[in-house]
């Protein structure tokens, strides 16, 4: 059994920000631009607002069952059978999300930084570290996040400011030209993007001051929405919507443009290390949710033992993905998004 | 004879371990002085430093008596003047008022004739033996089944001098010595408070070393004191405690970690400061270092001088140390990563000049760096072992001649020499030697990771280091404490060194209930608007 | 953490160390720093010229007259093939991370940039902030020229671009800018023009620098000049602009970065006054009048008075007013030149279409801007502010001219 009530609302705040900005921000501008063009910021804003509603429900239901995760209280709400199934879906969702996040990161690393290094080596090194911290427990993950997140956020903002001189406001216009259907599509996409906050359902019992969480989580969401919008607008203002739509990793391209005086010419490798920490935090939290979820699902005693079978998943996923989906990473991402969306909807239904 | 003293030791050990069975096992003091002496002499055969002095007290009802002490551990003058002289010459001259029976005689001798402040009555031979072994003088009298231990401790010890390993420019110069009593006195002299508690105990089957636990009652979190005692209790079976380092290994939380989780210091001012923060100090006889628990990592970056010199300077110096640490750990790894993976990061001209300088260097950057770093470690270790003057000569020879020659022989690029030199300088900025060693160590794995994965590897290494450091605990307190978990109010002594009057808010180790008065947060002397100084 | 896991972790780490071929490792002295890239056409094939820096020569402090660069070429049906062709001649793998400048040959530019630029936008080593210029003539001649001051010719060119503040007679265009103008609707591309000249033409020709650069001499050219710009329709070079027209274009694009305007002194005919450009602002407002698009361009700029060749001071309010008038007139002339050039070529290098698109998106979908552009009415409004008179307040006045 994991000790509960050990992490502080501030740590949850940083964890949520890291999850919400996370890995997916790397491709978010392209995704948004292809769907809604320059109106991505609007879609993100509305998505954030609706997500805050969802956040409110998450807080409410979790408060009703203090000290219990969703996997534990779902059977109480919906009956043992349905509850188990729902818990199972959520746990699979966390597991899958952890694996896919890692996968996207490895993909990016491979195409941008370490093109000749075998992917399994890159992933294995990271997975080993993640397994380690997951074994150490959520408390350590939270502390790690708290230590690094402020630095990461500062660097992200610095990257945006560093590109300010390349940005032109005219590239953000004209606004409100998207067709309603694309707008809806983009909105769903952004909703599924912010929908990762349902991780909070798993974290709730571990927080030592759950009463503060409503405000904290809303703040985190607001902050994340601002950052995401910032990156979307920054990318579009720098490259224009056509170029952004062409790029595989628009944010990396954005970061590539940054130049630190006459001293460092290109800092993208540095920023990739920043993204490494983001990926590390993201996957650790998700992996923890997944592992502890599985433990609660099968009423096992010690979650640590379960880490071993679950952590190699991203490695297996690779061959699975290659076999069934083909190695097109974009399809994977799409799949990932829809998966996120459906899982979120389910969560939404239980909450309301 | 070794066997025999073994026996004595064993009995001593048992006396401590099985306090309940004391009476059954322990050898009592016989009323016959000769029997007692023989028993003791039998245990201490071939111990030439133990002196037995037999004499007679009084003339009305003469009592045979014997003094036993260890030559060299005792203050001979006080034995002569205040024990022997009192018991022989002066006791003969003075006449007690009443007619004494035997028991009263002993009582009279004990209370009225010995003019030494410390004395203790013991009731069995084992206590007698351990008593005189620690420097006291034992007085045995014929017909009395008890003995007196008279405090005559006094041995040659090093004078108080400035600690070499913790040099400050501003601040007191005195450091602890090898005698625990002198050390406690130095603390007491700075802290005239009845709240300062010192609990003593003996550890080590053979050495019977004095260990003193110091804390401020009312400030310290009692849980920590309890934990310290619990852990000290756990090391009873050990043969010897020669230095605080021996205790440290037994009581620290993660002995296999490269990072020290207990700080040691030789400076009494530092000890007092930590006591007032609510920490527990462990002193060991025979060692000038005392242990501070619980310890957090940032402590190793704080020098006592920070608190004595001016605010701005201390803050800047702290940042210099942060940079120093970062340099010492990461710079070679960064250099390897950037020059072999991310050449696009450096400006064109610099890249070209590095490339030109490496022209003809036969090794990959990793090997080049490893060679240089290892030779640096060689030099450092060699110069530590050599006496002062030669040591510094060696440093110069190593740094200048070998470095220069290596560059000229095209074994290394000059840039690498700069990097390695900076690494060394960076590691010297850490005020605590104990903390600079792990920093020196972990740069090697980082270099290897940097050579495999580039910056990704360096970052991976850093994440690993952080994961490890976050998982560390020192006596239940998280090792990276004010940083992770973040305690914003305590960052004022980490990222900056806030003014003293702002530092008075509850330190993390205080008792949970302790809340400081609000007025602590104000500067005591504030100039009011009229310019007059007013005492707040 | 269990001991078994620790052992496993250790094993993994050690095995990584021993398994590692250090896959992506490239020692800094085993790569060739390609600092300049030129692309020419040879028949249907692309011919590329890379300029590789020779660090050993740079380090040695120069071995005589030998420049520390090595120019090596390759050929291929695509640019990428040509670049790979270079590898067969270079012992060190060319590394593109330090590319300073890309020179496009005139022929390539005329045939279209897209086949060339596509690779440049994809390569992960290349940076998007690289400068790109179009050569008058062959790119080869530019990269083989041996200018002084900088030992590496490509660095010379990139500094030339960065220090263009002297005159603002050529735009500075990065790959990113080019990609954006190529892909956006409502704006066409412009690239700065570079030409190699012999030492004998030390004073650059006043107008239209083209033409007489092929003198057929063997000695490499010593002067590189960045002046004027090539204008593109879609991705094809169709015309050149001279320096005044280029600056006119820059006025509209709000990219004037220093430079001098010389006007006749209002108080003393026959003498000139030099005004240094300090800042410029342009505001483009498209309007629809009777179903037709008209565009207002408002340009305001600030000047410093830096030179007065006459004797008479221009301090008085009336003369200053006059001077401002003349300065704004000069700007208007340049801008009109650029507009005329653009409309003649039917290519919207001024980016006016972008503003129409932003302002009237519904209308934009219906019109064909490239067909419409040359008929659009463009009104130019200019305004000049003259700030301070450098270090000296009054002109040099000989005693005979002084009025007592």
PDB file of N, CA and C in Angstrom, chain A residues 22-30 108 112 156 159-160 163 227-228 230-236 239 244 247-258 268 271-272 275:
ATOM      1  N   UNK A  22       3.618  19.572 -21.448  1.00  0.00           N
ATOM      2  CA  UNK A  22       4.104  18.254 -21.797  1.00  0.00           C
ATOM      3  C   UNK A  22       4.747  18.060 -23.144  1.00  0.00           C
ATOM      4  N   UNK A  23       4.673  16.826 -23.570  1.00  0.00           N
ATOM      5  CA  UNK A  23       5.338  16.390 -24.780  1.00  0.00           C
ATOM      6  C   UNK A  23       4.570  16.857 -26.011  1.00  0.00           C
ATOM      7  N   UNK A  24       3.267  16.862 -25.866  1.00  0.00           N
ATOM      8  CA  UNK A  24       2.440  17.063 -27.034  1.00  0.00           C
ATOM      9  C   UNK A  24       2.569  18.473 -27.581  1.00  0.00           C
ATOM     10  N   UNK A  25       3.057  19.384 -26.747  1.00  0.00           N
ATOM     11  CA  UNK A  25       3.215  20.761 -27.208  1.00  0.00           C
ATOM     12  C   UNK A  25       4.182  20.808 -28.395  1.00  0.00           C
ATOM     13  N   UNK A  26       5.031  19.792 -28.494  1.00  0.00           N
ATOM     14  CA  UNK A  26       6.004  19.756 -29.583  1.00  0.00           C
ATOM     15  C   UNK A  26       5.322  19.768 -30.944  1.00  0.00           C
ATOM     16  N   UNK A  27       4.173  19.102 -31.021  1.00  0.00           N
ATOM     17  CA  UNK A  27       3.519  19.031 -32.330  1.00  0.00           C
ATOM     18  C   UNK A  27       2.211  19.790 -32.353  1.00  0.00           C
ATOM     19  N   UNK A  28       1.818  20.317 -31.191  1.00  0.00           N
ATOM     20  CA  UNK A  28       0.525  20.997 -31.104  1.00  0.00           C
ATOM     21  C   UNK A  28       0.329  22.091 -32.148  1.00  0.00           C
ATOM     22  N   UNK A  29       1.301  22.985 -32.380  1.00  0.00           N
ATOM     23  CA  UNK A  29       1.044  24.051 -33.356  1.00  0.00           C
ATOM     24  C   UNK A  29       0.699  23.504 -34.732  1.00  0.00           C
ATOM     25  N   UNK A  30       1.430  22.486 -35.154  1.00  0.00           N
ATOM     26  CA  UNK A  30       1.119  21.947 -36.472  1.00  0.00           C
ATOM     27  C   UNK A  30      -0.287  21.377 -36.503  1.00  0.00           C
ATOM     28  N   UNK A 108      10.895  12.050 -31.557  1.00  0.00           N
ATOM     29  CA  UNK A 108      11.428  13.393 -31.769  1.00  0.00           C
ATOM     30  C   UNK A 108      12.941  13.389 -31.603  1.00  0.00           C
ATOM     31  N   UNK A 112      15.527  14.458 -34.511  1.00  0.00           N
ATOM     32  CA  UNK A 112      16.176  15.755 -34.391  1.00  0.00           C
ATOM     33  C   UNK A 112      17.592  15.655 -33.865  1.00  0.00           C
ATOM     34  N   UNK A 156      11.208  27.699 -21.088  1.00  0.00           N
ATOM     35  CA  UNK A 156      10.232  27.699 -22.174  1.00  0.00           C
ATOM     36  C   UNK A 156       9.839  29.134 -22.519  1.00  0.00           C
ATOM     37  N   UNK A 159      12.549  30.806 -24.315  1.00  0.00           N
ATOM     38  CA  UNK A 159      12.623  30.422 -25.725  1.00  0.00           C
ATOM     39  C   UNK A 159      11.659  31.254 -26.557  1.00  0.00           C
ATOM     40  N   UNK A 160      10.467  31.459 -25.996  1.00  0.00           N
ATOM     41  CA  UNK A 160       9.480  32.267 -26.721  1.00  0.00           C
ATOM     42  C   UNK A 160       9.972  33.705 -26.878  1.00  0.00           C
ATOM     43  N   UNK A 163      12.632  34.364 -29.451  1.00  0.00           N
ATOM     44  CA  UNK A 163      12.215  34.374 -30.854  1.00  0.00           C
ATOM     45  C   UNK A 163      11.360  35.580 -31.206  1.00  0.00           C
ATOM     46  N   UNK A 227       0.491  29.059 -21.597  1.00  0.00           N
ATOM     47  CA  UNK A 227       1.741  28.617 -22.214  1.00  0.00           C
ATOM     48  C   UNK A 227       1.489  27.992 -23.577  1.00  0.00           C
ATOM     49  N   UNK A 228       0.477  27.145 -23.635  1.00  0.00           N
ATOM     50  CA  UNK A 228       0.172  26.487 -24.912  1.00  0.00           C
ATOM     51  C   UNK A 228      -0.204  27.518 -25.959  1.00  0.00           C
ATOM     52  N   UNK A 230       0.661  30.574 -25.949  1.00  0.00           N
ATOM     53  CA  UNK A 230       1.885  31.304 -26.259  1.00  0.00           C
ATOM     54  C   UNK A 230       2.701  30.579 -27.309  1.00  0.00           C
ATOM     55  N   UNK A 231       2.838  29.280 -27.128  1.00  0.00           N
ATOM     56  CA  UNK A 231       3.648  28.533 -28.088  1.00  0.00           C
ATOM     57  C   UNK A 231       2.967  28.452 -29.440  1.00  0.00           C
ATOM     58  N   UNK A 232       1.663  28.295 -29.410  1.00  0.00           N
ATOM     59  CA  UNK A 232       0.951  28.251 -30.691  1.00  0.00           C
ATOM     60  C   UNK A 232       1.138  29.569 -31.431  1.00  0.00           C
ATOM     61  N   UNK A 233       0.863  30.668 -30.708  1.00  0.00           N
ATOM     62  CA  UNK A 233       0.931  31.965 -31.383  1.00  0.00           C
ATOM     63  C   UNK A 233       2.368  32.301 -31.767  1.00  0.00           C
ATOM     64  N   UNK A 234       3.297  31.958 -30.882  1.00  0.00           N
ATOM     65  CA  UNK A 234       4.700  32.218 -31.185  1.00  0.00           C
ATOM     66  C   UNK A 234       5.137  31.500 -32.450  1.00  0.00           C
ATOM     67  N   UNK A 235       4.752  30.237 -32.569  1.00  0.00           N
ATOM     68  CA  UNK A 235       5.146  29.465 -33.737  1.00  0.00           C
ATOM     69  C   UNK A 235       4.533  30.036 -34.996  1.00  0.00           C
ATOM     70  N   UNK A 236       3.254  30.336 -34.913  1.00  0.00           N
ATOM     71  CA  UNK A 236       2.584  30.839 -36.111  1.00  0.00           C
ATOM     72  C   UNK A 236       3.138  32.218 -36.483  1.00  0.00           C
ATOM     73  N   UNK A 239       6.574  31.531 -38.163  1.00  0.00           N
ATOM     74  CA  UNK A 239       6.665  30.789 -39.417  1.00  0.00           C
ATOM     75  C   UNK A 239       5.481  30.993 -40.352  1.00  0.00           C
ATOM     76  N   UNK A 244       4.231  26.389 -40.680  1.00  0.00           N
ATOM     77  CA  UNK A 244       3.982  25.607 -39.463  1.00  0.00           C
ATOM     78  C   UNK A 244       3.335  24.278 -39.823  1.00  0.00           C
ATOM     79  N   UNK A 247       5.871  21.621 -40.954  1.00  0.00           N
ATOM     80  CA  UNK A 247       6.954  21.152 -40.104  1.00  0.00           C
ATOM     81  C   UNK A 247       6.564  19.924 -39.306  1.00  0.00           C
ATOM     82  N   UNK A 248       7.534  19.035 -39.120  1.00  0.00           N
ATOM     83  CA  UNK A 248       7.276  17.862 -38.297  1.00  0.00           C
ATOM     84  C   UNK A 248       7.245  18.257 -36.828  1.00  0.00           C
ATOM     85  N   UNK A 249       8.208  19.055 -36.418  1.00  0.00           N
ATOM     86  CA  UNK A 249       8.301  19.453 -35.005  1.00  0.00           C
ATOM     87  C   UNK A 249       8.415  20.964 -34.923  1.00  0.00           C
ATOM     88  N   UNK A 250       7.285  21.652 -35.079  1.00  0.00           N
ATOM     89  CA  UNK A 250       7.361  23.107 -35.185  1.00  0.00           C
ATOM     90  C   UNK A 250       8.033  23.783 -33.992  1.00  0.00           C
ATOM     91  N   UNK A 251       7.765  23.286 -32.797  1.00  0.00           N
ATOM     92  CA  UNK A 251       8.339  23.962 -31.632  1.00  0.00           C
ATOM     93  C   UNK A 251       9.854  23.801 -31.601  1.00  0.00           C
ATOM     94  N   UNK A 252      10.322  22.651 -32.063  1.00  0.00           N
ATOM     95  CA  UNK A 252      11.767  22.464 -32.128  1.00  0.00           C
ATOM     96  C   UNK A 252      12.365  23.448 -33.135  1.00  0.00           C
ATOM     97  N   UNK A 253      11.658  23.631 -34.251  1.00  0.00           N
ATOM     98  CA  UNK A 253      12.136  24.599 -35.241  1.00  0.00           C
ATOM     99  C   UNK A 253      12.184  25.993 -34.637  1.00  0.00           C
ATOM    100  N   UNK A 254      11.169  26.269 -33.820  1.00  0.00           N
ATOM    101  CA  UNK A 254      11.110  27.574 -33.161  1.00  0.00           C
ATOM    102  C   UNK A 254      12.328  27.757 -32.266  1.00  0.00           C
ATOM    103  N   UNK A 255      12.607  26.718 -31.512  1.00  0.00           N
ATOM    104  CA  UNK A 255      13.714  26.783 -30.573  1.00  0.00           C
ATOM    105  C   UNK A 255      15.047  26.861 -31.297  1.00  0.00           C
ATOM    106  N   UNK A 256      15.079  26.256 -32.485  1.00  0.00           N
ATOM    107  CA  UNK A 256      16.298  26.297 -33.284  1.00  0.00           C
ATOM    108  C   UNK A 256      16.704  27.722 -33.635  1.00  0.00           C
ATOM    109  N   UNK A 257      15.693  28.592 -33.723  1.00  0.00           N
ATOM    110  CA  UNK A 257      15.989  29.960 -34.139  1.00  0.00           C
ATOM    111  C   UNK A 257      16.632  30.765 -33.022  1.00  0.00           C
ATOM    112  N   UNK A 258      16.468  30.303 -31.789  1.00  0.00           N
ATOM    113  CA  UNK A 258      16.978  31.083 -30.656  1.00  0.00           C
ATOM    114  C   UNK A 258      18.497  31.142 -30.716  1.00  0.00           C
ATOM    115  N   UNK A 268      19.186  24.361 -29.615  1.00  0.00           N
ATOM    116  CA  UNK A 268      18.101  23.389 -29.630  1.00  0.00           C
ATOM    117  C   UNK A 268      18.486  22.128 -28.851  1.00  0.00           C
ATOM    118  N   UNK A 271      17.627  22.740 -25.413  1.00  0.00           N
ATOM    119  CA  UNK A 271      16.195  22.685 -25.143  1.00  0.00           C
ATOM    120  C   UNK A 271      15.672  21.262 -25.217  1.00  0.00           C
ATOM    121  N   UNK A 272      16.331  20.445 -26.026  1.00  0.00           N
ATOM    122  CA  UNK A 272      15.894  19.057 -26.057  1.00  0.00           C
ATOM    123  C   UNK A 272      16.160  18.407 -24.715  1.00  0.00           C
ATOM    124  N   UNK A 275      13.330  19.220 -22.723  1.00  0.00           N
ATOM    125  CA  UNK A 275      12.192  18.360 -23.032  1.00  0.00           C
ATOM    126  C   UNK A 275      12.382  16.954 -22.493  1.00  0.00           C
TER     127      UNK A 275
END
